[in-house]
XYZ file of C-alpha atoms in Angstrom:
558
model
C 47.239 122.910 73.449
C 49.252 119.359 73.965
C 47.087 117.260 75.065
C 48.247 113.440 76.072
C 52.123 114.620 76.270
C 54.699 113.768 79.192
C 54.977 117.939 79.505
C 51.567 118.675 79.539
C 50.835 115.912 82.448
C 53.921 116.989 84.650
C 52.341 120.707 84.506
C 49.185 119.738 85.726
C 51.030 117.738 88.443
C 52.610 121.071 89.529
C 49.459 122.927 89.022
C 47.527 120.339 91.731
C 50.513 120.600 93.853
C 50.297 124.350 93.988
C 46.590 124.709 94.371
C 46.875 122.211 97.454
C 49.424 124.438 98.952
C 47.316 127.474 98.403
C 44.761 126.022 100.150
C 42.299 125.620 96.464
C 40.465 122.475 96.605
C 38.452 123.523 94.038
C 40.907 124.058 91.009
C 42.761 120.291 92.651
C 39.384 118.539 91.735
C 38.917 120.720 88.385
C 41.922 119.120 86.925
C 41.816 116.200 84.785
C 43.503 113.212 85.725
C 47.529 112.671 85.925
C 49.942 109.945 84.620
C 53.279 110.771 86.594
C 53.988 109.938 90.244
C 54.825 112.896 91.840
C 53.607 112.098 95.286
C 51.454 115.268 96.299
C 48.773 114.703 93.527
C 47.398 111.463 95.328
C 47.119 113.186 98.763
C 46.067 116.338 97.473
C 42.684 114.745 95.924
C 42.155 113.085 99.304
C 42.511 116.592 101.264
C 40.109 118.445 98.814
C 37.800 115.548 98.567
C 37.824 115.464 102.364
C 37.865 119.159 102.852
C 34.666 119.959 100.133
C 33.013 116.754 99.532
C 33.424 115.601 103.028
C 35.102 112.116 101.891
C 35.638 109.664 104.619
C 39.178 107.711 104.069
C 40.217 104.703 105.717
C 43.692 104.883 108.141
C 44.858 102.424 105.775
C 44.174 104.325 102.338
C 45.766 107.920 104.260
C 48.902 106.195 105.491
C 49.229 104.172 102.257
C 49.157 107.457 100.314
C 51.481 109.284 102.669
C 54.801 109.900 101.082
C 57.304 112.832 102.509
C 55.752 115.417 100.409
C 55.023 118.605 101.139
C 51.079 118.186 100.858
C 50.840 115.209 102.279
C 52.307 116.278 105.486
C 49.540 119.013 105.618
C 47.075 115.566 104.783
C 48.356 113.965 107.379
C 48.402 116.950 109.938
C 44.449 117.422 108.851
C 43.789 113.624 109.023
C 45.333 113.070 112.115
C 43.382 115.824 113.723
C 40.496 114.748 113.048
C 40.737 111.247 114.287
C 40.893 109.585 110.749
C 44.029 108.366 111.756
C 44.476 107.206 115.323
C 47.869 108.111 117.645
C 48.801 104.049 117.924
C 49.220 104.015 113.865
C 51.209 107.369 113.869
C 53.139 106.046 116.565
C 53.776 102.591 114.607
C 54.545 105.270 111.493
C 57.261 107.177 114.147
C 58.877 104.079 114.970
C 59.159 102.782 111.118
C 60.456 106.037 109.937
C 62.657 106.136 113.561
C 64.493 102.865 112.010
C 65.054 104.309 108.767
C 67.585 107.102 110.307
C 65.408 109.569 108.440
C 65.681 111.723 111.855
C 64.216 114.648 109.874
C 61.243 112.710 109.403
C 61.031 111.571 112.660
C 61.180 114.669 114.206
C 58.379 115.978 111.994
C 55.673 113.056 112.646
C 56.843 113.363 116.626
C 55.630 117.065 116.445
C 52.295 115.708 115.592
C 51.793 112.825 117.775
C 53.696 114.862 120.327
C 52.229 118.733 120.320
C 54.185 120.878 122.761
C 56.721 118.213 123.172
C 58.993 118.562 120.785
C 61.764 119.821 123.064
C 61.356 116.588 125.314
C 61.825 114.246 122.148
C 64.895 116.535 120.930
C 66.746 115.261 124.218
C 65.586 112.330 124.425
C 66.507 111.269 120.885
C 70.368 113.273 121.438
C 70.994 111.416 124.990
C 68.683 108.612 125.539
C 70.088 107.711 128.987
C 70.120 111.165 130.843
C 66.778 111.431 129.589
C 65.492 108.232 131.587
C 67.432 108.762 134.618
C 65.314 111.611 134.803
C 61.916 109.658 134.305
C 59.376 108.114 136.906
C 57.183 105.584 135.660
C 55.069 106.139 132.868
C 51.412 107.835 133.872
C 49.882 107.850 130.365
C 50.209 107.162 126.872
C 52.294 109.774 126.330
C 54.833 108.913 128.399
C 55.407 105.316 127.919
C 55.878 106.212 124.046
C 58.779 108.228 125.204
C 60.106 106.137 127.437
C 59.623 103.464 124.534
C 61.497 105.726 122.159
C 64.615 106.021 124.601
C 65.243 102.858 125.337
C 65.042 101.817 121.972
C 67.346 104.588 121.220
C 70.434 102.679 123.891
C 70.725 99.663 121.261
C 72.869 102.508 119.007
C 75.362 103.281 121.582
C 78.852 101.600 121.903
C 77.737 98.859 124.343
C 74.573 97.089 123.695
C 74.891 94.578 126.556
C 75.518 96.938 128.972
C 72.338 99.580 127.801
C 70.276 95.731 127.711
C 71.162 95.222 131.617
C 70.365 98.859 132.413
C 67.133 98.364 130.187
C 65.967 94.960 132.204
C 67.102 96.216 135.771
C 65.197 99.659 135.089
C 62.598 99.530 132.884
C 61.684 96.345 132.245
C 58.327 95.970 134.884
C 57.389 99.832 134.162
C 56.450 99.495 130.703
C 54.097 96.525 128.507
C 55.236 93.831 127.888
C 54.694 94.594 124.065
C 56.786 97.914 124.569
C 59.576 95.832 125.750
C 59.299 93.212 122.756
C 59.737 96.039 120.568
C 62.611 97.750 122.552
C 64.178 94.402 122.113
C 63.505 94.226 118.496
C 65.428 97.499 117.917
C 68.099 96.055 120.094
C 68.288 93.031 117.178
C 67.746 95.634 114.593
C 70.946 97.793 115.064
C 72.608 95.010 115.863
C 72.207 92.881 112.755
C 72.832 95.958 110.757
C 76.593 96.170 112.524
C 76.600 91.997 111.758
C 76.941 91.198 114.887
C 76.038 87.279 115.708
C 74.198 88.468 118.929
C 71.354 89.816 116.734
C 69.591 86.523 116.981
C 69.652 86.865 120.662
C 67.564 90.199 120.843
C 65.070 88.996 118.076
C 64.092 86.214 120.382
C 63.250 88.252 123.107
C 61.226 90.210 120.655
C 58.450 87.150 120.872
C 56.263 87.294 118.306
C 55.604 91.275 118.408
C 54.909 92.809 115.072
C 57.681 94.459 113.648
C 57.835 96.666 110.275
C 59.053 94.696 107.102
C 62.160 95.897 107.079
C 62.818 94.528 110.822
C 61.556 91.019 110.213
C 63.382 90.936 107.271
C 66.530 91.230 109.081
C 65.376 88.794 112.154
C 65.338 86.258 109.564
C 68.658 86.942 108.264
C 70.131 87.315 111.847
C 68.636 83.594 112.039
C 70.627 82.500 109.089
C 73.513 83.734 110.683
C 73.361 81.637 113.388
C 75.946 78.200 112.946
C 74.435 75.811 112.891
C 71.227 77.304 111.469
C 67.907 76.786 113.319
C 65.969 76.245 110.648
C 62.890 75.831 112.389
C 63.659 79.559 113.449
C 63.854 80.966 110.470
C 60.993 79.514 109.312
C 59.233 81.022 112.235
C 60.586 84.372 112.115
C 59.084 84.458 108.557
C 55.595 83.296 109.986
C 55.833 86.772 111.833
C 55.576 88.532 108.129
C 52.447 90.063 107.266
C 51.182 87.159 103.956
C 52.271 90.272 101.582
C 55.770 89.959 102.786
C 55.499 86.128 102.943
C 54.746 85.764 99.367
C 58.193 87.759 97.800
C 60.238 85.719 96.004
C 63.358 85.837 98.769
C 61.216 84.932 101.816
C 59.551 81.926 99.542
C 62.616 80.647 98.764
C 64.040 80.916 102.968
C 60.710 79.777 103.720
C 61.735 76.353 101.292
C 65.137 76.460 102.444
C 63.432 75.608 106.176
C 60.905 73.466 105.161
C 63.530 71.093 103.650
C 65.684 71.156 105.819
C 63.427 69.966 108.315
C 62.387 66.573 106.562
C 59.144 68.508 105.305
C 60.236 68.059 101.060
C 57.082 68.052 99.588
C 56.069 71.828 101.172
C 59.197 72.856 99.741
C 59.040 71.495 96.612
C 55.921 73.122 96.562
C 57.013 76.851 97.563
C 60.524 76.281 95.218
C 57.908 75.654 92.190
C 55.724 78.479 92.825
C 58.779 81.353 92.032
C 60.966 78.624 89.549
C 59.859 80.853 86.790
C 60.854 84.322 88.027
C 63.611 85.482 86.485
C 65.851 86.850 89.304
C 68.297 85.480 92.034
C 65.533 83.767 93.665
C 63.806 82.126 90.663
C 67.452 81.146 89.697
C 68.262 79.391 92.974
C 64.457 77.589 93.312
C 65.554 75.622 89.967
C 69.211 74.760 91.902
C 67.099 73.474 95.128
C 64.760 71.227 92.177
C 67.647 70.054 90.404
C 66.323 71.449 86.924
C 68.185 72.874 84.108
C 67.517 77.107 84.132
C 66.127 77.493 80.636
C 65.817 81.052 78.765
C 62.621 82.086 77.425
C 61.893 81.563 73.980
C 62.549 83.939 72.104
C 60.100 85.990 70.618
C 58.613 86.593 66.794
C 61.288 89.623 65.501
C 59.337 93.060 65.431
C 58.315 93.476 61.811
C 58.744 96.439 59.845
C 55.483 97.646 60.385
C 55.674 97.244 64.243
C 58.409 98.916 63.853
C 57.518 102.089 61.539
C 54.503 102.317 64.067
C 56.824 102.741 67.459
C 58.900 104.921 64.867
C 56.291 107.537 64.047
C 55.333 107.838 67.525
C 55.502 111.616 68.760
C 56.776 110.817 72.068
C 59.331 108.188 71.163
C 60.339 110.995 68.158
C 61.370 113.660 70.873
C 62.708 111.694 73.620
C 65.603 110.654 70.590
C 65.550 114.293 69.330
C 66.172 114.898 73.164
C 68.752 112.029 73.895
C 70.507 113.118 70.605
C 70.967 116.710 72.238
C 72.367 115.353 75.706
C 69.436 116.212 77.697
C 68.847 112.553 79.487
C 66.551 112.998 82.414
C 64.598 115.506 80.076
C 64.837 112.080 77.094
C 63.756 109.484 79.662
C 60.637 111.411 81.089
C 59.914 111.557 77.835
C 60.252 107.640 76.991
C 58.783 106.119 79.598
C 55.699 108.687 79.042
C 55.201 107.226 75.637
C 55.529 104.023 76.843
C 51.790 104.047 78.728
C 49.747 101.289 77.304
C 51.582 99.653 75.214
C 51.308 96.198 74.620
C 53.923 93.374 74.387
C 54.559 93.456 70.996
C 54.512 97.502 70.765
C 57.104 97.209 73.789
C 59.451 94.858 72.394
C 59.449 96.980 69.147
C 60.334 99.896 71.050
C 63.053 98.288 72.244
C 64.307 97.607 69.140
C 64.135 101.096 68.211
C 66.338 101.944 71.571
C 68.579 99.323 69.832
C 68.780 100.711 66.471
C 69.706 104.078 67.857
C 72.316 102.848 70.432
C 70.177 103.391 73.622
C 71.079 101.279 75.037
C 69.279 101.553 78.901
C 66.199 101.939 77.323
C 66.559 98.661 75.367
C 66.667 96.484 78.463
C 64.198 98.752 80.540
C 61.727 98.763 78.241
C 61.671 95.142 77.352
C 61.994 94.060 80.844
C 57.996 95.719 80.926
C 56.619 92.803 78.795
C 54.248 90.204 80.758
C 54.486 87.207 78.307
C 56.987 87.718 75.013
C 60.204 87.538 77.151
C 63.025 88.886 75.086
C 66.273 87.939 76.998
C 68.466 89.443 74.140
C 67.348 92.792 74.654
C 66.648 92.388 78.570
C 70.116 90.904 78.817
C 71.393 92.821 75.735
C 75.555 93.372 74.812
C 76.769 95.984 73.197
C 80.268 96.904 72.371
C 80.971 93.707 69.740
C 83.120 92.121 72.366
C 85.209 94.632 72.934
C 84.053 94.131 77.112
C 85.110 90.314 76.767
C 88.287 91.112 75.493
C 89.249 93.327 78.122
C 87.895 90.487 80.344
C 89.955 87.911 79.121
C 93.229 89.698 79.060
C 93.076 89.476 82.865
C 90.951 86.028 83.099
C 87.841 87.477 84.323
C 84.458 85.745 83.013
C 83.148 88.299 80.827
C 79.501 87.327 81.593
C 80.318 88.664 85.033
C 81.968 92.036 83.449
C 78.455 92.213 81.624
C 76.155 91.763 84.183
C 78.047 94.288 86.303
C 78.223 97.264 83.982
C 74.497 95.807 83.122
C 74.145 97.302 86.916
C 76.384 99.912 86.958
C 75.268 101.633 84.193
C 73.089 100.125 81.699
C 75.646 100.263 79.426
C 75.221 104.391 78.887
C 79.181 105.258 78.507
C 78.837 108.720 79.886
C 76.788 107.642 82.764
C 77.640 109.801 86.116
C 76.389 108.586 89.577
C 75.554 111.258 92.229
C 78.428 110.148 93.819
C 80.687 110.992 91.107
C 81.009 107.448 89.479
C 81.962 107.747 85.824
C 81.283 105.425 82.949
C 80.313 102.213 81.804
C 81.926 100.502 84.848
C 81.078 103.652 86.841
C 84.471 104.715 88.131
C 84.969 106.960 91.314
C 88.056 109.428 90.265
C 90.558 108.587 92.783
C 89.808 104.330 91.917
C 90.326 105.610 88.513
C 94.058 107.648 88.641
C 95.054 105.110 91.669
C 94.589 101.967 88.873
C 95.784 103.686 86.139
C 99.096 104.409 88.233
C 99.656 100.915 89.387
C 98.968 99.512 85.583
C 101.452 102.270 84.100
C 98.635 103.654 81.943
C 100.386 106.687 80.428
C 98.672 109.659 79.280
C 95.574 109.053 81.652
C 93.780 112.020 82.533
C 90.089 112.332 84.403
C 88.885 113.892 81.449
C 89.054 110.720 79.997
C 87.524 108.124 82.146
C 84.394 108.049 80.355
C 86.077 107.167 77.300
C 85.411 103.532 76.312
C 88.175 102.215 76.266
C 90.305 103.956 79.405
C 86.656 103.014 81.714
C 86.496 99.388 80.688
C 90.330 98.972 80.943
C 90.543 100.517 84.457
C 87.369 98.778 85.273
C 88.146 95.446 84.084
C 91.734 95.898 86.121
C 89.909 97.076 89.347
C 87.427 94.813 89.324
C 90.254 91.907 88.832
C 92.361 93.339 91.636
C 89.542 93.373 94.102
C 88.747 89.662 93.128
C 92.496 88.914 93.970
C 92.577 90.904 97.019
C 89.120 88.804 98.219
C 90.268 85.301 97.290
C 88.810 84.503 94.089
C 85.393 85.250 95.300
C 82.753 86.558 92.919
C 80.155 87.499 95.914
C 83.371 89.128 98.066
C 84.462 91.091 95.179
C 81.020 92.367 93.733
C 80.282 93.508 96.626
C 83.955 94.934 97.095
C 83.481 96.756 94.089
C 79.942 98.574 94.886
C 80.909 99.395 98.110
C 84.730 99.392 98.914
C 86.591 95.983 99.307
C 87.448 96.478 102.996
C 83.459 96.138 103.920
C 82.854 92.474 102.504
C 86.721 91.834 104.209
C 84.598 92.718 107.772
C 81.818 91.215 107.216
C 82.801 88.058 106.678
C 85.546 88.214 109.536
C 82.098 88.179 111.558
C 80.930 85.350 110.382
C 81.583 82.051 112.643
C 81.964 79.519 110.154
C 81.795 79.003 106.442
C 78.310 80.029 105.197
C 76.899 79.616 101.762
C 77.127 82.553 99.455
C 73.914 82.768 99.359
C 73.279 83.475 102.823
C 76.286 85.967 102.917
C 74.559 88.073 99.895
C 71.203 88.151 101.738
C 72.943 89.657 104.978
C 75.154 92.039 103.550
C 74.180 94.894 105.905
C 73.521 97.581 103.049
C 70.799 97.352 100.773
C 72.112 99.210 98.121
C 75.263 96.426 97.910
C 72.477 94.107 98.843
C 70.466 94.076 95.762
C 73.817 94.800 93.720
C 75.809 92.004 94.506
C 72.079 89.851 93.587
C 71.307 91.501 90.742
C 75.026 91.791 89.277
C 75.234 87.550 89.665
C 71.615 86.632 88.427
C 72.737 88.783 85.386
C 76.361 86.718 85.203
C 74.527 83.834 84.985
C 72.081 84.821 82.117
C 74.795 86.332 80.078
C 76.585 83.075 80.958
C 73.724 81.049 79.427
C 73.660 83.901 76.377
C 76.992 83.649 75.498
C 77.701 79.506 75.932
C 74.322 77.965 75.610
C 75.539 76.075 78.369
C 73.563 75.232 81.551
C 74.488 77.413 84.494
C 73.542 77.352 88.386
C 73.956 80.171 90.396
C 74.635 78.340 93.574
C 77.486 76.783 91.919
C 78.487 80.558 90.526
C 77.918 81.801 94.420
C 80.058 78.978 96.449
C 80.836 79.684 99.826
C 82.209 82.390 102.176
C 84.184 81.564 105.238
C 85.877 84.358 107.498
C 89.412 84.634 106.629
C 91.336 87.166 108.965
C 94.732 87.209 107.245
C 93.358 89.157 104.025
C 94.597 91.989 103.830
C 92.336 94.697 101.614
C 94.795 98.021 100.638
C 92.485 98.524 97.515
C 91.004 102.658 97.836
C-alpha cells in the first residue's frame, strides 16, 4: 500500500531475511528489489539463486558479500561446502578476522575450516604455548594452520622477544617459510598497536608476504616511526598494498612523502597533484608539500524558491521533520537519508537548506557533503549558534575554528546528542568529565540533568578541552586526541617516541582508529572553519607542528 517509502523497503528487508532463515528461496527471489543495507539481503539472493537456479559465484563475489550476519554465515557454511570457496581463502578470512580481536568471529569461521576441532583451537587460542609444547611437526594442512595460529598467538603475551626466540629455536624449520613471514607479521602487528619502536623489526622479517590491509597499513606506520626514517622503506612497505589500497588518499600522500625524500620530485609532485583537490587531511597536506594556497570551493548558485518548495513537498523529507520534531531521531534519519536516493546536486544542496531552515543541523552538513560537483563549504562546514561557541572559545584563548571542527565531530552540532558511551551534548561530555570541571571552575548550581543544556556543555567543554591543551603543552594534535580518548593515552604515546616527529606522522600512528580518524578529521575541519571565518590562507602542517616525547608531563585530567 506504500510503495517507494523507507518503511515499506526495510519490511521487505526483514521479510528476505526471514524467508532465508526459513529455508524459502522462493518467496527471497519473489521480492522486489531493496534500497537499505541490511547485510543478509545480498547473501540471501546468492543462497537462493545458488540453491534453485543453480548460480555459480566466484570466491571473490561470496567473500565480498560476507558480512557477520546471520544468513550469510549459513551462505558461507553452504559455499564453503561445496568447494565454491576454497580452505586457503577461509583460512586468509580466519586470520583477518583473528587480528580484528573479534574472537567470536573467529571461533565461528574456525568451526568451519576446522570440523571436529573446535576444542583443539579453544586451547590453543587460551594458551598458545602449552598447546605447542605438546605438538610434533606438522603432517598436513591442518596442522600447520594450527600451529600457524599459535605462534602467531605468542606476539600478545608480556614478552615478545622472548616468545620470538622460542618461535625461531622451535618452529622456525617445521613450518613454510610463508607461515613464518606471517607469524612474524603478527609479531609487528601487536606490536605497533602497543607503539612499540621494535615493530619495524618484525615487519622486516615479514618479507614481502601478503598481509590484510589493515596489517600493511600499520607496517608502514611502524616505518615512519623509525628515527631517522627509511624512506625507501616506507615506500616499499606500501608497494606490498594491493593497487586498491595504494590509491587512498593517506598512502598517496606517504607514498609522495618517500618519493621526495629520496631526490625522486617529479613522481611526487605527481602523486601530491593527483589527491590536491580532496577535501580532507590528506588533500590539505598535498597542497602544503606543493607550496599552494588551499582554496575553498566556489560557492554555489543559492537554492531558489522553487528548488526549494520542491525538496519541501517531498513526502519523505515531510515525515522525517514531523519525526525529528517528535524526538524520534534514528526513526527521522532512516527516514532522510531514504528520501535522499537519487537526488541530484542541486536537489541535495536544497535539502540541505531545508535541514538549515529547520535547525537540523547534522543533516545540513551530511547531506551536502553527498554532492559530486556544487561544493557547498557553508553548509558542509556549517556554524550554528551565532557565535555563541567562539565566545566561549575566546574567554579561555582557544581558536574557535578548532572548538568548531571538534563539536563538528563530536556531534554534528545536535545539542542533545548521546554517545553509546554516555557522552552528552554538543561537545559530547562523559558525566564524571562533566561534574569533575564544573567543580574545579566553581560552576554553582550544576547538575547532570543539565549538561546537555547549551550553555553548561559548551562552557564545560570549552574549559576541558582548554585544560587538556595545558596539561599537553599547547599541542592541538596531543590534546584532540586527549580529549577523544583520555589525555593520559597521547601523554604515552609520545613518551615512546625516540625523537621529535612531525605531527603528522604522530596522528597517522595513534594506535586507535577511532582517535585516529578523530584527531584527522577534527584538524582538517579547524582548518576549513579557519579559512571560513578569516578568509585567510591556512596550512595544516603549520596547524599540526611537531610532537617530541616529553616525560615530565604530568596528565591528572579524568
Amino acid at each position: 500500500n506504500y510503495p517507494d517509502t523507507y518503511l515499506a523497503d526495510r519490511l521487505k528487508a526483514d521479510w528476505i531475511t526471514g524467508a532465508a532463515r526459513a529455508a524459502d528461496y522462493k518467496t527471497v527471489l519473489a521480492i522486489g528489489a531493496v534500497n537499505n543495507n541490511n547485510p543478509n539481503v545480498p547473501c540471501a539472493r546468492m543462497l537462493a539463486m545458488q540453491q534453485l537456479e543453480g548460480r555459480s559465484f566466484t570466491s571473490e563475489e561470496i567473500l565480498s558479500t560476507f558480512q557477520p550476519a546471520t544468513v550469510c554465515w549459513t551462505m558461507l557454511e553452504n559455499f564453503y561446502s561445496k568447494g565454491l570457496v576454497n580452505r586457503d581463502q577461509l583460512a586468509n578470512k580466519l586470520r583477518a578476522t583473528l587480528e580484528t580481536t573479534n574472537r567470536a568471529q573467529a571461533r565461528r569461521l574456525a568451526g568451519i575450516l576446522f570440523p571436529g576441532s573446535l576444542n583443539v583451537y579453544d586451547t590453543l587460542i587460551k594458551n598458545p604455548r602449552t598447546w605447542l609444547n605438546k605438538q610434533g611437526k606438522p603432517q598436513n594442512w591442518r596442522d600447520t594452520q594450527l600451529i600457524t595460529i599459535a605462534l602467531s598467538r605468542l606476539a600478545r603475551g608480556d614478552n615478545r622477544d622472548a616468545a620470538a626466540s622460542y618461535v625461531e629455536k622451535n618452529w622456525a624449520q617445521a613450518i613454510p617459510k610463508q607461515e613464518l613471514e606471517w607469524v612474524w607479521g603478527q609479531f609487528g602487528l601487536v606490536s605497533a598497536l602497543n607503539t612499540e619502536p621494535e615493530a619495524a623489526r618484525w615487519y622486516r622479517q615479514s618479507g614481502s608476504q601478503a598481509k590484510t590491509d589493515y596489517n600493511h597499513a600499520w607496517e608502514v606506520r611502524s616505518e615512519l616511526l623509525q628515527l631517522p626514517i627509511n624512506w625507501a622503506l616506507v615506500e616499499a612497505a606500501i608497494n606490498k598494498m594491493s593497487p586498491a589500497q595504494q590509491a587512498e588518499p593517506v598512502w598517496v600522500y606517504w607514498k609522495a612523502r618517500a618519493l621526495a625524500a629520496q631526490n625522486n620530485p617529479d613522481a611526487a609532485t605527481a602523486l601530491y597533484q593527483s589527491i590536491q583537490n580532496e577535501h580532507n587531511f590528506y588533500g590539505q597536506l598535498a597542497n602544503d608539500e606543493l607550496g599552494q594556497t588551499l582554496k575553498l570551493p566556489p560557492v554555489p548558485a543559492a537554492a531558489s524558491a522553487t528548488e526549494l518548495a520542491e525538496v519541501r513537498s517531498h513526502p519523505g523529507l515531510q515525515r522525517a521533520i514531523r519525526l525529528f520534531d517528535l524526538g524520534w531521531r534514528p526513526e527521522a534519519v532512516a527516514e532522510w537519508n531514504y528520501a535522499l536516493r537519487g537526488m541530484n546536486d542541486r536537489q541535495l544542496l536544497a535539502t540541505a537548506e531545508l535541514a538549515h531552515q529547520e535547525a537540523i543541523y547534522d543533516r545540513v552538513i551530511n547531506t551536502s557533503l553527498l554532492t559530486n560537483d556544487e561544493i557547498h563549504f557553508g553548509q558542509r562546514f556549517i556554524a550554528p549558534f551565532e557565535g555563541r561557541v567562539s565566545e566561549k572559545a575566546r574567554e579561555i584563548a582557544l581558536d574557535p575554528a578548532w572548538v568548531y571542527g571538534l563539536i563538528r565531530q563530536e556531534s554534528r552540532f545536535i545539542t542533545d546528542a548521546r554517545s553509546r558511551v554516555g557522552a552528552s551534548g554538543l561537545m559530547q561530555l562523559m558525566p564524571a568529565t562533566a561534574k569533575w570541571v564544573a567543580q574545579k571552575i566553581g560552576l554553582k548550581n550544576f547538575n547532570l540533568a543539565s549538561v546537555n543544556d547549551f550553555d553548561t556543555n559548551t562552557l564545560l567543554g570549552t574549559r576541558y578541552l582548554g585544560m587538556v591543551l595545558d596539561q599537553l603543552n599547547g599541542s592541538e594534535v596531543l590534546a584532540t586526541a586527549g580529549y577523544n580518548a583520555g589525555p593520559g593515552r597521547p601523554a604515552k604515546w609520545r613518551k615512546r617516541l625516540k625523537g621529535p616527529v612531525e605531527g603528522a606522522i604522530f596522528a597517522e600512528t595513534i594506535p586507535f582508529t577511532e582517535t585516529r580518524l578523530y584527531v584527522k578529521h577534527v584538524l582538517s575541519n579547524a582548518v576549513y572553519y579557519s579559512m571560513l571565518f578569516n578568509g585567510q590562507p591556512q596550512s595544516l602542517k603549520e596547524r599540526l607542528g611537531w610532537v617530541a616525547p616529553d616525560a615530565a608531563t604530568q596528565v591528572a585530567l579524568p
